Coordinates of N, CA and C in Angstrom, one line a residue:
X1 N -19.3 15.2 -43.8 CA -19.3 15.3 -45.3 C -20.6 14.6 -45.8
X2 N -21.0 13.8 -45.1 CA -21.9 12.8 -45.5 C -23.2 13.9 -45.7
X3 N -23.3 14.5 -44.0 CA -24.6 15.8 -44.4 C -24.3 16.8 -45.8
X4 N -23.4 17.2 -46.0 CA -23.0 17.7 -47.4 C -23.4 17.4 -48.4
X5 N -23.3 16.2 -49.0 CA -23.5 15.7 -49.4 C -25.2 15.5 -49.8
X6 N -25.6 15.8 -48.9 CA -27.2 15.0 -48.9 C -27.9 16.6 -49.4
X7 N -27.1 17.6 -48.6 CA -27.5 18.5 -48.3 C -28.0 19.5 -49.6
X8 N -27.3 19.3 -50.1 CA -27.2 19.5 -51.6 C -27.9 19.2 -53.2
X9 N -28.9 18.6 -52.3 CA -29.9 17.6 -53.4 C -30.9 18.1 -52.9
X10 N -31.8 18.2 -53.9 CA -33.0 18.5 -53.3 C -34.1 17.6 -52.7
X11 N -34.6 17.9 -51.7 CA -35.4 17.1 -50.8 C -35.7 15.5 -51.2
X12 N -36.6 15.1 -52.5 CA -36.9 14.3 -53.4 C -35.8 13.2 -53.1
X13 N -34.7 13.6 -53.5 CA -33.8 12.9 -54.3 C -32.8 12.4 -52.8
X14 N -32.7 12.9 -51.3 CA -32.3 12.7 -50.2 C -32.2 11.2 -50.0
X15 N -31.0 10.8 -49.6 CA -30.7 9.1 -49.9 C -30.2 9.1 -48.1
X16 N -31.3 9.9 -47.5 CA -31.0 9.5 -45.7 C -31.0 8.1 -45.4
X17 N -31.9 7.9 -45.6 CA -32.1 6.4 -44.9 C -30.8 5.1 -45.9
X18 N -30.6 5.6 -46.8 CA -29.8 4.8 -47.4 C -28.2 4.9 -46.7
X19 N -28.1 6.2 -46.2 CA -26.7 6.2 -45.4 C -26.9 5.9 -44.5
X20 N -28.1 6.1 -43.7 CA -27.9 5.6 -42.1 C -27.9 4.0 -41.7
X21 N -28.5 3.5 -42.8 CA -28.5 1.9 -42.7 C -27.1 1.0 -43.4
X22 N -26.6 2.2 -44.0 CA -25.0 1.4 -45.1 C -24.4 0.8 -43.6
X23 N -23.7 0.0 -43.9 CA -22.9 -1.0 -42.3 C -21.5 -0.1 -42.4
X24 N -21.0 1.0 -43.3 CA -20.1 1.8 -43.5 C -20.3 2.8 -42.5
X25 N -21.2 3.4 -42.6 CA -21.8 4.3 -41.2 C -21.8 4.3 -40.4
X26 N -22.5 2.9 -39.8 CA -21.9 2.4 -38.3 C -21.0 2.3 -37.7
X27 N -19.4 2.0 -38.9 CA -18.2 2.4 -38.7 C -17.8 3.8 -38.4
X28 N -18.5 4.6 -39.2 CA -17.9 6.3 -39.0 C -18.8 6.3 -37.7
X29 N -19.8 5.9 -37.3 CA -20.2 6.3 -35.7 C -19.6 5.8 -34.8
X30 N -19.1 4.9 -35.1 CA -18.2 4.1 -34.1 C -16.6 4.9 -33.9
X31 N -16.3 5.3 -35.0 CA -15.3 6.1 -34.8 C -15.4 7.2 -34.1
X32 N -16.3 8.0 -35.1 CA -16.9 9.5 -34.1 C -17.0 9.0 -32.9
X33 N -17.7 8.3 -32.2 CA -17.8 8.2 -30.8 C -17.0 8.0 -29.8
X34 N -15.9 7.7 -31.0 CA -14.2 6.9 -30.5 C -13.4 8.1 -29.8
X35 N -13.3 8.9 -30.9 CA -12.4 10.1 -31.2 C -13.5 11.9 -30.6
X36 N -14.3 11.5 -30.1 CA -14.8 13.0 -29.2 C -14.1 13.8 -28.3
X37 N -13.2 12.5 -27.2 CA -12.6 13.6 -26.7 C -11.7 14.6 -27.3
X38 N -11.2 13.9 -28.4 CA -9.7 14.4 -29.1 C -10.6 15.6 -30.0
X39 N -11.9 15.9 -30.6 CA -12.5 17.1 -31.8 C -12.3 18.2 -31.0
X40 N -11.9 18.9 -32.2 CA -11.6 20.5 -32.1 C -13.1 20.7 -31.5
X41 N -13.4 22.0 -30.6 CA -14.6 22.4 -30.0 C -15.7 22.4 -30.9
X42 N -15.4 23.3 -32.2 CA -16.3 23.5 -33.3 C -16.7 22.4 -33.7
X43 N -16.2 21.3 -34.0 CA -16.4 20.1 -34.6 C -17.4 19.6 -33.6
X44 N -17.2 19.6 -32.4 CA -18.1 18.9 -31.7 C -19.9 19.2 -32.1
X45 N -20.4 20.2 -32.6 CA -21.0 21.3 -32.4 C -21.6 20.5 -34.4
X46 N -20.4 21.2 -35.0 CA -21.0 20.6 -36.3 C -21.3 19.1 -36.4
X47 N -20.9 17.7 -35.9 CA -20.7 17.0 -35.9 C -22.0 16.5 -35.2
X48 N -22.8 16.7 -34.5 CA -23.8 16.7 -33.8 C -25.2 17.7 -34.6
X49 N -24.6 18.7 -35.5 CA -25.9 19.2 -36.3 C -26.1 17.8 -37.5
X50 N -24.6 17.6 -37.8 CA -24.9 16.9 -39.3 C -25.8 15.1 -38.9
X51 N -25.3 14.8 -37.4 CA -25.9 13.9 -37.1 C -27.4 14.1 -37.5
X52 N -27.5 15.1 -36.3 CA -29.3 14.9 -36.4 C -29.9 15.2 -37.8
X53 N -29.2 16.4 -38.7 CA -30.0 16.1 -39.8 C -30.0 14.8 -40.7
X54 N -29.2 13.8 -40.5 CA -29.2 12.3 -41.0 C -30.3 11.7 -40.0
X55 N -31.1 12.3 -39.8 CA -32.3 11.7 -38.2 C -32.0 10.3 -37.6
X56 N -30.7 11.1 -37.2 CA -30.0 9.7 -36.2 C -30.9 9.9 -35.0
X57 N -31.7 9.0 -33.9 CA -32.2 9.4 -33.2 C -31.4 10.1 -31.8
X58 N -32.0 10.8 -31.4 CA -31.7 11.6 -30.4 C -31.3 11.0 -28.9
X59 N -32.0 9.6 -29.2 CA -31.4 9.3 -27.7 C -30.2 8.0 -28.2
X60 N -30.1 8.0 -29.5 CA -28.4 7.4 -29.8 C -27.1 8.0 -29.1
X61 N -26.4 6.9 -28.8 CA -25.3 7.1 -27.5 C -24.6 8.2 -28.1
X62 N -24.2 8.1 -29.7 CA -23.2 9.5 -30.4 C -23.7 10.4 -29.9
X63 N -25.0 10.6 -30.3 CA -26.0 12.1 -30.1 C -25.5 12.6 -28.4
X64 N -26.1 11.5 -27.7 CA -25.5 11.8 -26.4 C -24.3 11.7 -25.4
X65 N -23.5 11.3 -26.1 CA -21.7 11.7 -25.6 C -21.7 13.1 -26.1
X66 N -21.8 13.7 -27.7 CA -21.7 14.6 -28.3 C -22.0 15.5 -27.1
X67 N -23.5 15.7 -26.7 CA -23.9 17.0 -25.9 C -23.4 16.8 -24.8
X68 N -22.8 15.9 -24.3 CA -22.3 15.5 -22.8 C -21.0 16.1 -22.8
X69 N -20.0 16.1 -24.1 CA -18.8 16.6 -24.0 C -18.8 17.9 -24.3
X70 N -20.1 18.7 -25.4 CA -20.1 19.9 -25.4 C -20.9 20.3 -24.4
X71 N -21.7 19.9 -23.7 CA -22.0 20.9 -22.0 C -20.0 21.2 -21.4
X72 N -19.7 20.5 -21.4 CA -18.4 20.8 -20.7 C -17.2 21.7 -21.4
X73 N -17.7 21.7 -22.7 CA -16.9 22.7 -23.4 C -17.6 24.5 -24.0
X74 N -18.5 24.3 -23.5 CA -19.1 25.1 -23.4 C -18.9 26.8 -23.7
X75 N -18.3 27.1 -22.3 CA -17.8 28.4 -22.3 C -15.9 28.2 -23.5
X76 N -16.1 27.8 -24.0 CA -15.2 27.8 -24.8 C -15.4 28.0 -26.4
X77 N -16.7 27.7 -26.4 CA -17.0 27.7 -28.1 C -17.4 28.9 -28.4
X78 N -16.8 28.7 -29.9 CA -16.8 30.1 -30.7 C -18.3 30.7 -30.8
X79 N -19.1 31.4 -30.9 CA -20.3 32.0 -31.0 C -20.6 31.4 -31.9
X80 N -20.4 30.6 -33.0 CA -20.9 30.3 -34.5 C -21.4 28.9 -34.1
X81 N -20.5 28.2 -33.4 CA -20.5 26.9 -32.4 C -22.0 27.1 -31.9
X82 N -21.7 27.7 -30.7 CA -22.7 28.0 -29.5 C -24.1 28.3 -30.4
X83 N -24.1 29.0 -31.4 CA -25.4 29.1 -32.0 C -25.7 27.6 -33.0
X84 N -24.8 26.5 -33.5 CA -25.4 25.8 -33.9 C -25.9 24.4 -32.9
X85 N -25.2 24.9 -31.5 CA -25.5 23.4 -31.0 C -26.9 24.1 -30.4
X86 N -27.1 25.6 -29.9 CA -28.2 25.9 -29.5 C -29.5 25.3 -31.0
X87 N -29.3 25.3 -31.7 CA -30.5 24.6 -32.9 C -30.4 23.7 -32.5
X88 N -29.6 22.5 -32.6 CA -29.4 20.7 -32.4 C -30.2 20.8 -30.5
X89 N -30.0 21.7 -29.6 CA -30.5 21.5 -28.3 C -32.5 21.7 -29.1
X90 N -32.6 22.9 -29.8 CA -34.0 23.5 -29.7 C -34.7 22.1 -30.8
X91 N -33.6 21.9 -31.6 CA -34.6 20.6 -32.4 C -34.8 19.0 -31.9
X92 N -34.3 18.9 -30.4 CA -34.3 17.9 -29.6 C -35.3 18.1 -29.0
X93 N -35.7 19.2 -28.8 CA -37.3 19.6 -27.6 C -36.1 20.2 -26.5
X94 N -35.2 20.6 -26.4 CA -34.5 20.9 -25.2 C -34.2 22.2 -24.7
X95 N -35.3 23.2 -24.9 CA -35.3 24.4 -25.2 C -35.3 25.1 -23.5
X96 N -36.0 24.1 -23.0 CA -36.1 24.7 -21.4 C -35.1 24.3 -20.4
X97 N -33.9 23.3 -21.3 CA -33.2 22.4 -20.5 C -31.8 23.4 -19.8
X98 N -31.2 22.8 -18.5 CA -30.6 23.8 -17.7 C -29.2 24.1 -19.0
X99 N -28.9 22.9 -20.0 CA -28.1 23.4 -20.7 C -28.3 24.7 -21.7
X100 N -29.6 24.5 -22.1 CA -30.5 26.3 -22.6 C -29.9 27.3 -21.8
X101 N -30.2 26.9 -20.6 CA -30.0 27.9 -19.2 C -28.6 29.0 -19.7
X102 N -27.3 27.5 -19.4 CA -26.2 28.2 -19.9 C -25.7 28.8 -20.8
X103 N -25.9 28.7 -21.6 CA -26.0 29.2 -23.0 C -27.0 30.5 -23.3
X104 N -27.6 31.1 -22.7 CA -28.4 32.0 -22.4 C -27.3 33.0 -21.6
X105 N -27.0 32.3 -20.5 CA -25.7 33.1 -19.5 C -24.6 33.8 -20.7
X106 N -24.3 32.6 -21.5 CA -23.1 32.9 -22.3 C -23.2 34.0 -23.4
X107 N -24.6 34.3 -23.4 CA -25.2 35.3 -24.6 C -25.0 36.4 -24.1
X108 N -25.3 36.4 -23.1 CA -25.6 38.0 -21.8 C -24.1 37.8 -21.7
X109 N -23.6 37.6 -21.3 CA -21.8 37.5 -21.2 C -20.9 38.3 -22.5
X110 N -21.4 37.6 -23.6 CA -20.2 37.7 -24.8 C -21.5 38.8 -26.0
X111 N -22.3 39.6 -25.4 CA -23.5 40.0 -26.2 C -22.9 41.2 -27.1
X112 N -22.1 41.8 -26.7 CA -21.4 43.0 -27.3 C -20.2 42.3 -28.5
X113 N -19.8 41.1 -28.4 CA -18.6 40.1 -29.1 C -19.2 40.0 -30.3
X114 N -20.3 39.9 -30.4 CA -21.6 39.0 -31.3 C -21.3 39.9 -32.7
X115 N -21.4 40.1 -33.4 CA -20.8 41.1 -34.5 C -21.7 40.4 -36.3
X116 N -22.2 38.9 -36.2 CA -23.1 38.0 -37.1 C -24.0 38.2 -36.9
X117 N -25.5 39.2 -37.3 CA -26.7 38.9 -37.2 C -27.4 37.4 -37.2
X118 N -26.3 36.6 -38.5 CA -27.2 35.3 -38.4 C -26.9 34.8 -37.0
X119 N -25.7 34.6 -36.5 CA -25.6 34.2 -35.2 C -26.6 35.0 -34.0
X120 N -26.5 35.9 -34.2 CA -27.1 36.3 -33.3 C -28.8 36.1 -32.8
X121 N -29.2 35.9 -34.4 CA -30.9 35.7 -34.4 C -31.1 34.3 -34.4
X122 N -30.0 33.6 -34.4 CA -30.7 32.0 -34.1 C -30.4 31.8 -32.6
X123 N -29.1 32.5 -32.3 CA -28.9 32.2 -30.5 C -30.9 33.3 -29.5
X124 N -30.9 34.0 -30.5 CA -31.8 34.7 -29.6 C -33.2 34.4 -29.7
X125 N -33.5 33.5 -30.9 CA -34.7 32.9 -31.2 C -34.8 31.1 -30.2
X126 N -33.3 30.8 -30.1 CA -33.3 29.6 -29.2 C -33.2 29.5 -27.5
X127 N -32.6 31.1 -27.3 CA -33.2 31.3 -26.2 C -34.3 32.2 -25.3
X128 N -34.9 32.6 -26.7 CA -36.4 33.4 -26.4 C -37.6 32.1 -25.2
X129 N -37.3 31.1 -25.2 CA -38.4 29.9 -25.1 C -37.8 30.2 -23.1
X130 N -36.7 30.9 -22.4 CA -36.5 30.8 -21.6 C -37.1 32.5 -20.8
X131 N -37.4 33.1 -21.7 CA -37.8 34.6 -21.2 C -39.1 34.4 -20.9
X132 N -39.8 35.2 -19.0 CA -41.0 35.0 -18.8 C -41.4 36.4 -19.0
X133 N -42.2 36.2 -19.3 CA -43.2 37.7 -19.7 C -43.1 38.1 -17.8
X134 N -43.1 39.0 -17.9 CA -43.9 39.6 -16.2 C -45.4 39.5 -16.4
X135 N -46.2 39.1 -15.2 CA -47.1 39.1 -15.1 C -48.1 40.7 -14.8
X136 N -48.9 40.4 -15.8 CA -49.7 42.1 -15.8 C -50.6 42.0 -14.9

């Protein structure tokens, strides 16, 4: 809610750094990090976009239990899912990482399911970075 919130304002007026520093925060991360194994799949997925756009850093433990629990949930997430954690993987630098890998599998798998252009141009723009040209 907190990303909501921010999200909503225009750039200028963004009071990031004023949430991430409130000592209120550190409690909701502390919780989040509490309560992962128990989030609905989706949640995991949103909960890890709205981090990073509060530029929590990336190698914070939340950030990394987050993608630790969704690698394992993986083939389970809804396409809407799968395409937002694929952005939170591509805006980490993790675009060539074996979890890209999967997630690529999971496209070629469920590719005819896909039925959202938006979903489908962000999953295929995040895993374009793993397609090699053949050599001419």
């Amino acid at each position: 809610m907190l990303w909501q919130f921010q999200k909503e304002k225009p750039q200028i007026l963004r009071t990031v750094e004023l949430v991430r520093s409130h000592p209120q925060f550190l409690t909701l991360r502390v919780l989040a990090e509490n309560k992962i194994a128990v989030m609905e799949d989706f949640m995991l997925a949103d909960i890890l976009y709205s981090i990073l756009r509060l530029n929590i850093d990336p190698h914070d433990s939340l950030v990394q239990q987050l993608i630790s629990e969704a690698w394992l949930r993986l083939d389970r997430f809804p396409m809407s899912s799968l395409s937002k954690f694929a952005i939170c993987l591509s805006d980490q630098g993790l675009q060539h990482s074996p979890l890209m890998g999967n997630i690529a599998n999971i496209v070629a798998q469920r590719l005819s399911s896909i039925d959202d252009i938006r979903i489908l141009t962000t999953l295929m723009i995040s895993i374009s970075v793993l397609v090699v040209s053949p050599a001419s």
